[in-house]
């Protein structure tokens, strides 16, 4: 699965493929340097893009992909060195980007010392997504920011990123039940995992039980029950979908 395909999958937030079992791919990750012209300011810069990669193993409970795709996260968001525009592809424009990238919240986030630089880029992309009224993409990038914090060992920053993502998921699901992901109980998996990783076990258990009350399909039920086992142990570590199936 290419990086572009993964991003498209997340933007649709379809769980079906990954919940059927571990994804397995062959071949090494390859990257290359390409010149990108910023869609906002027109300045060209050299960016590294993923040409090909693979997945070997199971995604995490929050759908973070396994290796080798997992380690390509560094290249999932590009930043213009001139104006600070952040995008999956700098040559693709975002509605209202001019105003957003010059706003105080964006400039503050881009240089926020409390977050690793990669996490700041994801959170800035999330701000652009929100301006364009693409809440699902914004949530995805907030979760990516949490993963970047995990990789950098920035635990406090990871907690903030997960809290931000959870708040936006709740805002969506309060408006339209099941709006974030399609299957009954799937939203509750993600919410339970976000709060469990934050150490908020009471909230995590509540969402897991809410998901079970929706009488979800078997694989989702198994994952929710696995979340409850982890919560009972006060386990805040990352775990995989495959673990829930064993």
Coordinates of N, CA and C in Angstrom, one line a residue:
X1 N 0.8 -1.2 0.0 CA 0.0 0.0 0.0 C 0.9 1.2 0.0
X2 N 0.6 2.2 -0.9 CA 1.4 3.4 -1.0 C 0.9 4.4 0.1
X3 N 1.8 5.4 0.3 CA 1.4 6.4 1.3 C 0.1 7.1 0.9
X4 N 0.0 7.4 -0.4 CA -1.2 8.1 -0.9 C -2.4 7.2 -0.7
X5 N -2.3 5.9 -0.9 CA -3.5 5.1 -0.6 C -3.8 5.0 0.8
X6 N -2.8 5.0 1.7 CA -3.1 5.0 3.2 C -3.8 6.3 3.6
X7 N -3.4 7.4 3.1 CA -4.0 8.7 3.4 C -5.4 8.7 2.9
X8 N -5.7 8.2 1.7 CA -7.0 8.2 1.2 C -7.9 7.3 2.0
X9 N -7.4 6.2 2.5 CA -8.1 5.3 3.4 C -8.5 6.0 4.7
X10 N -7.6 6.7 5.2 CA -7.8 7.4 6.5 C -8.8 8.5 6.3
X11 N -8.8 9.2 5.2 CA -9.7 10.3 5.0 C -11.1 9.8 4.9
X12 N -11.3 8.5 4.4 CA -12.6 7.9 4.3 C -12.9 7.2 5.6
X13 N -11.9 6.9 6.4 CA -12.0 6.3 7.7 C -12.8 5.0 7.6
X14 N -12.4 4.1 6.7 CA -13.0 2.8 6.6 C -12.2 1.8 7.3
X15 N -12.8 1.1 8.2 CA -12.0 0.1 9.0 C -12.0 -1.3 8.3
X16 N -12.8 -1.5 7.4 CA -13.0 -2.9 6.9 C -11.8 -3.6 6.6
X17 N -10.9 -3.0 5.7 CA -9.7 -3.7 5.2 C -8.8 -4.1 6.3
X18 N -8.5 -3.2 7.2 CA -7.5 -3.5 8.3 C -8.0 -4.4 9.3
X19 N -9.4 -4.4 9.5 CA -9.9 -5.3 10.5 C -10.1 -6.8 10.1
X20 N -9.9 -7.0 8.8 CA -10.0 -8.4 8.3 C -8.8 -9.2 8.7
X21 N -7.7 -8.5 9.0 CA -6.5 -9.2 9.3 C -5.2 -8.4 9.0
X22 N -4.0 -8.9 9.4 CA -2.8 -8.1 9.2 C -2.6 -7.9 7.7
X23 N -2.1 -6.7 7.4 CA -1.8 -6.5 6.0 C -0.3 -6.8 5.8
X24 N 0.0 -7.5 4.7 CA 1.3 -7.9 4.4 C 1.7 -7.4 3.0
X25 N 2.9 -6.7 2.9 CA 3.4 -6.2 1.7 C 4.8 -6.7 1.5
X26 N 5.3 -6.6 0.2 CA 6.6 -7.0 -0.1 C 7.4 -5.8 -0.7
X27 N 8.7 -5.8 -0.5 CA 9.5 -4.8 -1.1 C 9.9 -3.7 0.0
X28 N 11.0 -3.1 -0.3 CA 11.5 -2.1 0.6 C 10.9 -0.7 0.4
X29 N 11.0 0.1 1.4 CA 10.6 1.5 1.2 C 11.7 2.2 0.4
X30 N 11.2 3.0 -0.6 CA 12.1 3.8 -1.4 C 11.6 5.3 -1.3
X31 N 12.5 6.2 -1.2 CA 12.1 7.6 -1.2 C 13.0 8.3 -2.2
X32 N 12.6 9.5 -2.6 CA 13.4 10.3 -3.5 C 13.2 11.8 -3.2
X33 N 14.2 12.6 -3.6 CA 14.1 14.1 -3.4 C 13.4 14.6 -4.7
X34 N 12.5 15.5 -4.5 CA 11.8 16.1 -5.6 C 11.7 17.6 -5.3
X35 N 11.6 18.4 -6.4 CA 11.4 19.8 -6.2 C 9.9 20.1 -6.2
X36 N 9.4 20.8 -5.2 CA 8.0 21.2 -5.0 C 7.9 22.7 -5.0
X37 N 6.9 23.2 -5.8 CA 6.6 24.6 -5.8 C 5.4 24.9 -4.9
X38 N 5.6 25.7 -3.8 CA 4.6 25.9 -2.9 C 3.4 26.5 -3.5
X39 N 2.2 26.0 -3.2 CA 0.9 26.5 -3.8 C 0.5 27.8 -3.2
X40 N 1.1 28.2 -2.1 CA 0.8 29.5 -1.5 C 1.7 30.6 -1.9
X41 N 3.0 30.4 -1.7 CA 3.9 31.5 -2.0 C 4.7 31.4 -3.3
X42 N 4.7 30.2 -3.9 CA 5.3 30.0 -5.2 C 6.8 29.7 -5.1
X43 N 7.4 29.6 -3.9 CA 8.8 29.3 -3.8 C 9.0 27.8 -3.9
X44 N 10.1 27.4 -4.6 CA 10.4 26.0 -4.8 C 11.3 25.5 -3.7
X45 N 11.2 24.3 -3.3 CA 12.0 23.7 -2.3 C 12.2 22.2 -2.6
X46 N 13.2 21.6 -2.0 CA 13.4 20.2 -2.2 C 12.7 19.4 -1.0
X47 N 11.9 18.5 -1.4 CA 11.2 17.7 -0.4 C 11.5 16.2 -0.7
X48 N 11.4 15.4 0.4 CA 11.5 13.9 0.2 C 10.2 13.3 0.2
X49 N 9.9 12.5 -0.8 CA 8.6 11.8 -1.0 C 8.8 10.3 -1.0
X50 N 7.8 9.6 -0.5 CA 7.8 8.2 -0.5 C 7.4 7.7 -1.9
X51 N 8.2 6.9 -2.6 CA 7.9 6.3 -3.9 C 7.2 5.0 -3.7
X52 N 7.7 4.2 -2.7 CA 7.0 2.9 -2.5 C 7.3 2.5 -1.0
X53 N 6.5 1.7 -0.5 CA 6.7 1.1 0.9 C 5.8 -0.1 1.0
X54 N 5.8 -0.7 2.2 CA 4.9 -1.9 2.4 C 4.5 -1.9 3.9
X55 N 3.6 -2.8 4.1 CA 3.1 -3.1 5.5 C 3.3 -4.6 5.8
X56 N 4.0 -4.9 6.9 CA 4.2 -6.2 7.3 C 3.8 -6.4 8.7
X57 N 2.6 -7.0 9.0 CA 2.2 -7.1 10.4 C 0.8 -6.5 10.5
X58 N 0.5 -6.1 11.7 CA -0.9 -5.6 12.1 C -0.8 -4.1 12.4
X59 N -1.8 -3.4 12.1 CA -1.9 -2.0 12.5 C -2.2 -1.9 14.0
X60 N -1.8 -0.8 14.6 CA -2.1 -0.6 16.0 C -3.7 -0.4 16.2
X61 N -4.1 -0.4 17.4 CA -5.5 -0.3 17.7 C -6.0 1.1 17.2
X62 N -5.2 2.1 17.2 CA -5.6 3.4 16.7 C -5.3 3.5 15.2
X63 N -5.0 2.4 14.5 CA -4.8 2.3 13.1 C -3.5 2.8 12.6
X64 N -2.5 3.0 13.5 CA -1.2 3.3 13.0 C -0.7 2.1 12.2
X65 N -0.2 2.3 11.0 CA 0.2 1.2 10.2 C 1.5 0.5 10.7
X66 N 1.7 -0.7 10.4 CA 3.0 -1.4 10.8 C 4.1 -1.0 9.9
X67 N 5.3 -1.5 10.2 CA 6.5 -1.3 9.4 C 6.3 -2.0 8.1
X68 N 6.9 -1.5 7.0 CA 7.8 -0.4 7.0 C 7.2 1.0 6.8
X69 N 5.9 1.0 6.4 CA 5.2 2.2 6.3 C 5.2 3.1 7.5
X70 N 5.2 2.4 8.7 CA 5.2 3.1 9.9 C 6.3 4.2 10.0
X71 N 7.5 3.8 9.5 CA 8.7 4.7 9.7 C 8.7 5.7 8.6
X72 N 7.8 5.7 7.7 CA 7.8 6.8 6.6 C 7.0 8.0 7.1
X73 N 6.6 8.0 8.4 CA 5.8 9.1 8.9 C 6.5 10.5 8.7
X74 N 7.8 10.5 8.7 CA 8.5 11.7 8.6 C 8.2 12.4 7.3
X75 N 7.8 11.7 6.3 CA 7.6 12.2 4.9 C 6.1 12.5 4.6
X76 N 5.2 12.3 5.6 CA 3.8 12.4 5.3 C 3.3 13.8 5.2
X77 N 4.1 14.8 5.7 CA 3.7 16.2 5.6 C 4.9 17.0 5.3
X78 N 4.7 17.9 4.3 CA 5.8 18.8 3.8 C 5.6 20.2 4.3
X79 N 6.7 20.9 4.5 CA 6.6 22.3 5.0 C 7.4 23.2 4.0
X80 N 6.8 24.2 3.6 CA 7.5 25.2 2.8 C 8.5 26.0 3.7
X81 N 9.8 26.0 3.3 CA 10.7 26.7 4.1 C 10.6 28.3 4.0
X82 N 9.8 28.7 3.1 CA 9.7 30.2 3.0 C 8.5 30.7 3.7
X83 N 7.3 30.2 3.5 CA 6.1 30.7 4.1 C 5.5 29.9 5.3
X84 N 6.0 28.6 5.4 CA 5.6 27.8 6.5 C 4.3 27.0 6.2
X85 N 3.9 27.0 4.9 CA 2.7 26.2 4.5 C 3.0 24.7 4.7
X86 N 2.1 24.0 5.4 CA 2.2 22.6 5.6 C 1.2 21.8 4.8
X87 N 1.6 20.8 4.1 CA 0.6 20.0 3.3 C 1.2 18.6 3.0
X88 N 0.3 17.7 2.7 CA 0.8 16.4 2.3 C 1.6 16.5 1.0
X89 N 1.2 17.5 0.1 CA 1.9 17.8 -1.1 C 1.8 19.4 -1.2
X90 N 3.0 20.0 -1.1 CA 3.1 21.5 -1.2 C 2.4 22.1 -2.4
X91 N 2.3 21.3 -3.5 CA 1.8 21.9 -4.7 C 0.3 21.8 -4.7
X92 N -0.3 21.2 -3.7 CA -1.8 21.2 -3.6 C -2.3 22.3 -2.7
X93 N -3.2 23.1 -3.2 CA -3.7 24.3 -2.4 C -4.8 23.8 -1.4
X94 N -4.9 24.6 -0.4 CA -6.0 24.4 0.6 C -6.8 25.7 0.7
X95 N -8.1 25.6 0.7 CA -9.0 26.8 0.8 C -8.6 27.6 2.0
X96 N -8.4 28.9 1.8 CA -8.1 29.8 2.9 C -6.8 29.7 3.5
X97 N -5.8 29.0 2.8 CA -4.5 28.8 3.3 C -3.7 30.1 3.6
X98 N -3.9 31.1 2.7 CA -3.2 32.4 2.9 C -3.4 33.0 4.3
X99 N -4.7 33.0 4.6 CA -5.1 33.6 5.9 C -4.6 32.8 7.1
X100 N -4.8 31.5 6.9 CA -4.4 30.6 8.0 C -3.0 30.6 8.4
X101 N -2.1 30.5 7.4 CA -0.7 30.4 7.6 C -0.1 31.7 8.2
X102 N -0.8 32.8 8.0 CA -0.3 34.1 8.6 C -1.0 34.4 9.9
X103 N -1.9 33.5 10.4 CA -2.6 33.7 11.6 C -1.7 33.4 12.8
X104 N -2.0 34.1 13.9 CA -1.2 33.8 15.2 C -1.3 32.4 15.6
X105 N -2.4 31.7 15.6 CA -2.5 30.3 16.1 C -1.6 29.4 15.2
X106 N -1.6 29.6 13.9 CA -0.7 28.8 13.1 C 0.7 29.0 13.3
X107 N 1.1 30.3 13.3 CA 2.6 30.6 13.5 C 3.0 30.1 14.9
X108 N 2.2 30.2 15.9 CA 2.5 29.8 17.2 C 2.7 28.2 17.2
X109 N 1.8 27.6 16.6 CA 1.8 26.1 16.5 C 3.1 25.6 15.8
X110 N 3.4 26.3 14.7 CA 4.5 25.9 13.8 C 5.8 25.9 14.6
X111 N 5.9 26.7 15.6 CA 7.2 26.9 16.4 C 7.0 26.5 17.8
X112 N 5.9 25.8 18.1 CA 5.6 25.4 19.5 C 6.7 24.5 20.1
X113 N 7.5 25.0 21.1 CA 8.6 24.2 21.6 C 8.1 23.0 22.4
X114 N 6.8 22.9 22.8 CA 6.3 21.8 23.5 C 6.1 20.5 22.7
X115 N 6.1 20.7 21.4 CA 5.9 19.6 20.5 C 7.1 19.4 19.6
X116 N 7.4 18.1 19.2 CA 8.5 17.9 18.2 C 8.1 18.6 16.9
X117 N 9.1 19.0 16.1 CA 8.8 19.7 14.8 C 7.8 19.0 13.9
X118 N 8.0 17.6 13.8 CA 7.1 16.9 12.9 C 5.7 17.0 13.4
X119 N 5.5 16.9 14.7 CA 4.1 17.0 15.3 C 3.5 18.4 15.0
X120 N 4.4 19.4 15.1 CA 3.9 20.8 14.8 C 3.4 20.8 13.4
X121 N 4.1 20.2 12.5 CA 3.7 20.2 11.1 C 2.3 19.6 10.9
X122 N 2.2 18.4 11.5 CA 0.9 17.7 11.4 C -0.3 18.6 12.0
X123 N 0.0 19.2 13.2 CA -1.0 20.0 13.8 C -1.3 21.3 13.0
X124 N -0.3 21.8 12.3 CA -0.6 23.0 11.4 C -1.4 22.5 10.2
X125 N -1.1 21.4 9.7 CA -1.9 20.8 8.6 C -3.4 20.6 9.1
X126 N -3.5 20.2 10.4 CA -4.8 20.1 10.9 C -5.6 21.4 11.0
X127 N -4.9 22.5 11.3 CA -5.5 23.8 11.3 C -6.0 24.2 9.9
X128 N -5.2 23.8 8.9 CA -5.6 24.1 7.5 C -6.8 23.3 7.1
X129 N -6.8 22.0 7.6 CA -8.0 21.1 7.3 C -9.3 21.7 7.9
X130 N -9.2 22.2 9.2 CA -10.3 22.8 9.8 C -10.8 24.0 9.1
X131 N -9.9 24.8 8.6 CA -10.3 26.0 7.9 C -11.1 25.6 6.6
X132 N -10.7 24.5 6.0 CA -11.3 24.0 4.8 C -12.5 23.1 5.1
X133 N -12.9 23.1 6.4 CA -14.1 22.3 6.9 C -13.9 20.8 6.6
X134 N -12.7 20.3 6.6 CA -12.4 18.9 6.4 C -12.0 18.3 7.8
X135 N -13.0 18.1 8.7 CA -12.8 17.7 10.0 C -12.1 16.3 10.1
X136 N -12.5 15.4 9.3 CA -12.0 14.1 9.3 C -10.5 14.1 9.1
X137 N -10.1 14.9 8.0 CA -8.6 15.0 7.8 C -7.9 15.7 8.9
X138 N -8.5 16.7 9.5 CA -7.9 17.3 10.7 C -7.7 16.4 11.8
X139 N -8.7 15.5 12.1 CA -8.5 14.5 13.2 C -7.4 13.6 12.9
X140 N -7.4 13.1 11.6 CA -6.3 12.2 11.2 C -5.0 12.8 11.5
X141 N -4.8 14.1 11.1 CA -3.5 14.7 11.3 C -3.2 15.0 12.8
X142 N -4.2 15.2 13.6 CA -4.0 15.3 15.0 C -3.5 14.0 15.6
X143 N -4.0 12.9 15.1 CA -3.6 11.5 15.6 C -2.1 11.3 15.1
X144 N -1.9 11.7 13.8 CA -0.5 11.6 13.3 C 0.5 12.4 14.2
X145 N 0.1 13.5 14.7 CA 0.9 14.3 15.5 C 1.2 13.5 16.8
X146 N 0.2 12.8 17.3 CA 0.4 12.0 18.5 C 1.5 10.9 18.3
X147 N 1.4 10.3 17.1 CA 2.3 9.3 16.7 C 3.8 9.9 16.6
X148 N 3.9 11.0 16.1 CA 5.2 11.7 16.0 C 5.7 12.0 17.4
X149 N 4.8 12.4 18.3 CA 5.3 12.6 19.7 C 5.7 11.3 20.3
X150 N 5.0 10.2 20.1 CA 5.4 8.9 20.6 C 6.8 8.6 20.1
X151 N 7.1 8.8 18.9 CA 8.4 8.4 18.3 C 9.5 9.2 18.9
X152 N 9.2 10.5 19.3 CA 10.2 11.4 19.8 C 10.3 11.3 21.4
X153 N 9.4 10.4 22.0 CA 9.5 10.3 23.4 C 8.9 11.5 24.1
X154 N 8.1 12.2 23.4 CA 7.4 13.4 24.0 C 6.1 13.1 24.6
X155 N 6.1 12.5 25.8 CA 4.8 11.9 26.3 C 3.8 13.0 26.6
X156 N 4.2 14.1 27.2 CA 3.2 15.2 27.5 C 2.6 15.7 26.2
X157 N 3.4 15.9 25.2 CA 2.9 16.4 23.9 C 1.9 15.4 23.3
X158 N 2.3 14.1 23.4 CA 1.4 13.1 22.8 C 0.1 13.1 23.5
X159 N 0.0 13.3 24.8 CA -1.2 13.4 25.5 C -2.1 14.6 25.0
X160 N -1.4 15.7 24.8 CA -2.2 16.9 24.3 C -2.7 16.6 22.9
X161 N -2.0 16.0 22.0 CA -2.4 15.7 20.7 C -3.6 14.7 20.7
X162 N -3.5 13.7 21.5 CA -4.6 12.8 21.6 C -5.9 13.4 22.2
X163 N -5.7 14.3 23.2 CA -6.8 15.0 23.8 C -7.5 15.8 22.7
X164 N -6.7 16.5 21.9 CA -7.3 17.3 20.8 C -8.1 16.5 19.8
X165 N -7.5 15.4 19.4 CA -8.2 14.5 18.5 C -9.5 13.9 19.0
X166 N -9.4 13.5 20.3 CA -10.6 13.0 21.0 C -11.7 14.0 21.0
X167 N -11.4 15.2 21.4 CA -12.4 16.3 21.5 C -13.1 16.5 20.1
X168 N -12.3 16.5 19.1 CA -12.9 16.7 17.7 C -13.7 15.5 17.3
X169 N -13.3 14.3 17.6 CA -14.2 13.1 17.3 C -15.5 13.2 18.1
X170 N -15.4 13.6 19.3 CA -16.7 13.7 20.1 C -17.6 14.8 19.6
X171 N -17.0 15.9 19.1 CA -17.8 17.0 18.5 C -18.5 16.5 17.3
X172 N -17.9 15.6 16.5 CA -18.5 15.1 15.3 C -19.6 14.0 15.7
X173 N -19.3 13.1 16.5 CA -20.2 12.0 16.9 C -21.4 12.5 17.7
X174 N -21.3 13.6 18.3 CA -22.5 14.2 19.0 C -23.5 14.8 18.0
X175 N -23.0 15.2 16.9 CA -23.9 15.7 15.9 C -24.5 14.6 15.1
X176 N -23.7 13.7 14.6 CA -24.2 12.6 13.8 C -23.6 11.3 14.3
X177 N -24.4 10.4 14.8 CA -23.9 9.1 15.4 C -23.2 8.3 14.3
X178 N -22.0 7.9 14.6 CA -21.3 7.1 13.6 C -20.7 7.9 12.5
X179 N -20.6 9.2 12.6 CA -20.2 10.0 11.5 C -18.7 9.9 11.2
X180 N -17.9 9.6 12.2 CA -16.4 9.5 12.0 C -16.0 8.3 11.3
X181 N -16.5 7.1 11.7 CA -16.2 5.9 11.0 C -17.5 5.1 10.9
X182 N -17.6 4.2 9.9 CA -18.9 3.7 9.4 C -19.5 2.6 10.4
X183 N -18.7 1.6 10.8 CA -19.2 0.5 11.5 C -19.7 0.9 12.9
X184 N -20.8 0.3 13.4 CA -21.2 0.5 14.8 C -20.1 0.1 15.7
X185 N -19.8 1.0 16.7 CA -18.7 0.7 17.7 C -17.3 1.1 17.3
X186 N -17.1 1.4 16.0 CA -15.8 1.8 15.5 C -15.3 3.1 16.1
X187 N -16.2 4.1 16.2 CA -15.8 5.3 16.8 C -15.3 5.1 18.3
X188 N -16.0 4.2 18.9 CA -15.7 3.9 20.3 C -14.4 3.2 20.5
X189 N -14.0 2.4 19.5 CA -12.7 1.8 19.6 C -11.6 2.9 19.6
X190 N -11.7 3.8 18.7 CA -10.7 4.9 18.6 C -10.7 5.8 19.9
X191 N -11.9 6.1 20.3 CA -12.0 7.0 21.5 C -11.5 6.2 22.8
X192 N -11.8 5.0 22.9 CA -11.3 4.2 24.0 C -9.8 4.1 24.0
X193 N -9.2 3.9 22.8 CA -7.8 3.8 22.7 C -7.1 5.1 23.0
X194 N -7.7 6.2 22.4 CA -7.1 7.5 22.7 C -7.0 7.8 24.2
X195 N -8.2 7.6 24.9 CA -8.2 7.9 26.3 C -7.4 6.9 27.1
X196 N -7.3 5.7 26.7 CA -6.5 4.7 27.4 C -5.0 5.1 27.3
X197 N -4.6 5.5 26.1 CA -3.2 5.9 25.9 C -2.9 7.2 26.7
X198 N -3.9 8.0 27.0 CA -3.7 9.2 27.8 C -3.7 8.9 29.3
X199 N -4.1 7.7 29.6 CA -4.2 7.3 31.1 C -5.5 7.7 31.7
X200 N -6.5 8.1 30.8 CA -7.8 8.4 31.3 C -8.7 7.2 31.3
X201 N -8.5 6.3 32.2 CA -9.1 4.9 32.1 C -10.6 4.9 32.3
X202 N -11.1 5.8 33.1 CA -12.6 5.9 33.3 C -13.3 6.2 32.1
X203 N -12.8 7.3 31.4 CA -13.4 7.6 30.1 C -13.2 6.5 29.1
X204 N -12.0 5.9 29.0 CA -11.7 4.9 28.1 C -12.7 3.7 28.2
X205 N -12.9 3.3 29.5 CA -13.8 2.2 29.7 C -15.3 2.5 29.4
X206 N -15.6 3.8 29.6 CA -17.0 4.2 29.3 C -17.2 4.1 27.8
X207 N -16.3 4.5 27.0 CA -16.4 4.5 25.5 C -16.4 3.0 25.0
X208 N -15.6 2.2 25.6 CA -15.5 0.8 25.2 C -16.9 0.1 25.5
X209 N -17.5 0.4 26.6 CA -18.8 -0.2 26.9 C -19.9 0.4 26.0
X210 N -19.8 1.7 25.7 CA -20.7 2.2 24.8 C -20.7 1.5 23.4
X211 N -19.4 1.2 23.0 CA -19.3 0.5 21.7 C -19.9 -0.9 21.8
X212 N -19.7 -1.6 22.9 CA -20.2 -2.9 23.0 C -21.8 -2.9 23.1
X213 N -22.3 -1.8 23.6 CA -23.8 -1.7 23.7 C -24.4 -1.6 22.3
X214 N -23.6 -1.2 21.4 CA -24.1 -1.0 20.0 C -24.2 -2.4 19.2
X215 N -23.9 -3.5 19.9 CA -23.9 -4.8 19.3 C -23.2 -4.8 18.0
X216 N -21.9 -4.5 18.0 CA -21.1 -4.4 16.8 C -20.7 -5.8 16.2
X217 N -20.2 -5.8 15.0 CA -19.7 -7.1 14.4 C -18.6 -7.6 15.3
X218 N -18.3 -8.9 15.1 CA -17.5 -9.7 16.0 C -16.1 -9.1 16.1
X219 N -15.4 -8.7 15.1 CA -14.1 -8.2 15.2 C -14.0 -6.9 16.0
X220 N -15.0 -6.0 15.8 CA -15.1 -4.8 16.6 C -15.4 -5.1 18.1
X221 N -16.2 -6.1 18.3 CA -16.5 -6.5 19.7 C -15.2 -7.0 20.4
X222 N -14.4 -7.8 19.6 CA -13.2 -8.4 20.2 C -12.2 -7.3 20.6
X223 N -12.1 -6.3 19.7 CA -11.2 -5.2 20.0 C -11.7 -4.4 21.2
X224 N -13.0 -4.1 21.3 CA -13.5 -3.4 22.4 C -13.3 -4.1 23.7
X225 N -13.5 -5.4 23.7 CA -13.2 -6.3 24.9 C -11.8 -6.3 25.2
X226 N -10.9 -6.3 24.2 CA -9.5 -6.2 24.5 C -9.1 -4.9 25.1
X227 N -9.7 -3.8 24.6 CA -9.5 -2.5 25.2 C -9.8 -2.5 26.7
X228 N -10.9 -3.1 27.1 CA -11.3 -3.2 28.5 C -10.3 -4.0 29.3
X229 N -9.7 -5.0 28.7 CA -8.7 -5.8 29.5 C -7.5 -4.9 29.7
X230 N -7.1 -4.1 28.7 CA -5.9 -3.2 28.8 C -6.2 -2.2 29.8
X231 N -7.4 -1.6 29.8 CA -7.8 -0.6 30.8 C -7.8 -1.1 32.2
X232 N -8.3 -2.3 32.4 CA -8.3 -2.9 33.7 C -6.8 -3.0 34.3
X233 N -5.9 -3.3 33.4 CA -4.5 -3.4 33.8 C -3.8 -2.0 33.8
X234 N -4.6 -0.9 33.5 CA -4.0 0.4 33.4 C -2.8 0.5 32.5
X235 N -3.0 -0.2 31.3 CA -2.0 -0.3 30.3 C -2.1 0.9 29.3
X236 N -1.1 1.7 29.2 CA -1.1 2.9 28.3 C -0.3 2.7 27.1
X237 N 0.2 1.5 26.9 CA 1.1 1.3 25.7 C 0.3 1.0 24.4
X238 N 1.0 1.1 23.3 CA 0.4 0.8 22.0 C 0.3 -0.7 21.9
X239 N -0.9 -1.1 21.3 CA -1.1 -2.5 21.1 C -1.7 -2.7 19.7
X240 N -1.7 -3.9 19.1 CA -2.1 -4.1 17.7 C -3.5 -4.8 17.7
X241 N -4.1 -4.6 16.5 CA -5.4 -5.3 16.3 C -5.2 -6.8 16.3
X242 N -4.0 -7.3 15.8 CA -3.7 -8.7 15.9 C -3.8 -9.3 17.3
X243 N -3.3 -8.5 18.3 CA -3.3 -8.9 19.7 C -4.7 -9.1 20.2
X244 N -5.6 -8.3 19.7 CA -7.0 -8.4 20.1 C -7.7 -9.6 19.6
X245 N -7.1 -10.1 18.5 CA -7.7 -11.3 17.8 C -7.2 -12.6 18.4
X246 N -6.1 -12.5 19.2 CA -5.5 -13.8 19.7 C -6.1 -14.1 21.1

